[in-house]
Amino acid sequence: MPYQTLKPDECLDILKCLGLLAVIGYLDYLTGYNTSFFLFYLVPIILAASRLGMFYGFVMCVLSALVWLFSNMAAGQVYTDWLTPCWNTITRILFFSLVVSLITVRKRLEGQVRQGTEALSEEAQKRIRLEKEVLEASEREQRKIGHDLHDSLGQHLTATAMAGKVLSQKLA
């Protein structure tokens, strides 16, 4: 995953996510630390998780939380201790990670549903084919039985009719 070479469209998606994150961070900085842009940071995270996968989604979680922290600090937010910004950043990372996990689970479930649907479709096609084969075999057997009945019953009736004529001639 992270060590594989990236395709050009994946590189473009990464650049889109980073660019979007930069724009959101800059807008967050411009609006000041009193206005929350918290939910807007989910946009590049969701884009990364849905287009690139879980790993890049988690990377965007960490980057988004750090951009949020630095944009608020640059906008003038002052912390009296080091624990508060760490705690806020960690809670944002955890929240963003939950979103990435949900997106990943959803994608996996969609894949399983798609596979199940394809399997059911193949099974339905097999059943239709088998029903046709059974129907053809049944029709073939009915024709064979009808032919056998016609041939054997016709011969027996002809023989019986001839025997009846011979018997009627003997009686006369």
mmCIF file of N, CA and C in Angstrom, residues 112-128:
data_model
loop_
_atom_site.group_PDB
_atom_site.id
_atom_site.type_symbol
_atom_site.label_atom_id
_atom_site.label_comp_id
_atom_site.label_asym_id
_atom_site.label_seq_id
_atom_site.Cartn_x
_atom_site.Cartn_y
_atom_site.Cartn_z
ATOM 1 N N GLN A 112 -18.498 -6.542 -0.888
ATOM 2 C CA GLN A 112 -19.067 -7.842 -0.566
ATOM 3 C C GLN A 112 -20.476 -7.982 -1.146
ATOM 4 N N VAL A 113 -21.244 -6.910 -1.069
ATOM 5 C CA VAL A 113 -22.593 -6.945 -1.644
ATOM 6 C C VAL A 113 -22.509 -7.120 -3.160
ATOM 7 N N ARG A 114 -21.577 -6.414 -3.785
ATOM 8 C CA ARG A 114 -21.402 -6.539 -5.238
ATOM 9 C C ARG A 114 -21.009 -7.975 -5.609
ATOM 10 N N GLN A 115 -20.078 -8.561 -4.849
ATOM 11 C CA GLN A 115 -19.675 -9.944 -5.117
ATOM 12 C C GLN A 115 -20.838 -10.912 -4.906
ATOM 13 N N GLY A 116 -21.596 -10.685 -3.835
ATOM 14 C CA GLY A 116 -22.752 -11.538 -3.567
ATOM 15 C C GLY A 116 -23.800 -11.425 -4.664
ATOM 16 N N THR A 117 -24.017 -10.216 -5.137
ATOM 17 C CA THR A 117 -24.983 -10.003 -6.210
ATOM 18 C C THR A 117 -24.527 -10.693 -7.486
ATOM 19 N N GLU A 118 -23.243 -10.580 -7.796
ATOM 20 C CA GLU A 118 -22.709 -11.258 -8.983
ATOM 21 C C GLU A 118 -22.838 -12.772 -8.848
ATOM 22 N N ALA A 119 -22.559 -13.282 -7.650
ATOM 23 C CA ALA A 119 -22.671 -14.728 -7.433
ATOM 24 C C ALA A 119 -24.120 -15.184 -7.575
ATOM 25 N N LEU A 120 -25.049 -14.401 -7.030
ATOM 26 C CA LEU A 120 -26.469 -14.754 -7.160
ATOM 27 C C LEU A 120 -26.914 -14.689 -8.614
ATOM 28 N N SER A 121 -26.423 -13.708 -9.339
ATOM 29 C CA SER A 121 -26.774 -13.587 -10.750
ATOM 30 C C SER A 121 -26.258 -14.779 -11.536
ATOM 31 N N GLU A 122 -25.012 -15.176 -11.269
ATOM 32 C CA GLU A 122 -24.453 -16.360 -11.932
ATOM 33 C C GLU A 122 -25.248 -17.610 -11.571
ATOM 34 N N GLU A 123 -25.625 -17.721 -10.300
ATOM 35 C CA GLU A 123 -26.408 -18.876 -9.856
ATOM 36 C C GLU A 123 -27.764 -18.896 -10.535
ATOM 37 N N ALA A 124 -28.398 -17.747 -10.673
ATOM 38 C CA ALA A 124 -29.691 -17.674 -11.353
ATOM 39 C C ALA A 124 -29.550 -18.075 -12.822
ATOM 40 N N GLN A 125 -28.467 -17.637 -13.466
ATOM 41 C CA GLN A 125 -28.240 -18.013 -14.859
ATOM 42 C C GLN A 125 -28.000 -19.516 -14.985
ATOM 43 N N LYS A 126 -27.271 -20.090 -14.034
ATOM 44 C CA LYS A 126 -27.044 -21.536 -14.038
ATOM 45 C C LYS A 126 -28.365 -22.285 -13.870
ATOM 46 N N ARG A 127 -29.205 -21.800 -12.963
ATOM 47 C CA ARG A 127 -30.495 -22.459 -12.741
ATOM 48 C C ARG A 127 -31.372 -22.381 -13.981
ATOM 49 N N ILE A 128 -31.379 -21.218 -14.626
ATOM 50 C CA ILE A 128 -32.174 -21.078 -15.852
ATOM 51 C C ILE A 128 -31.662 -22.053 -16.917
#
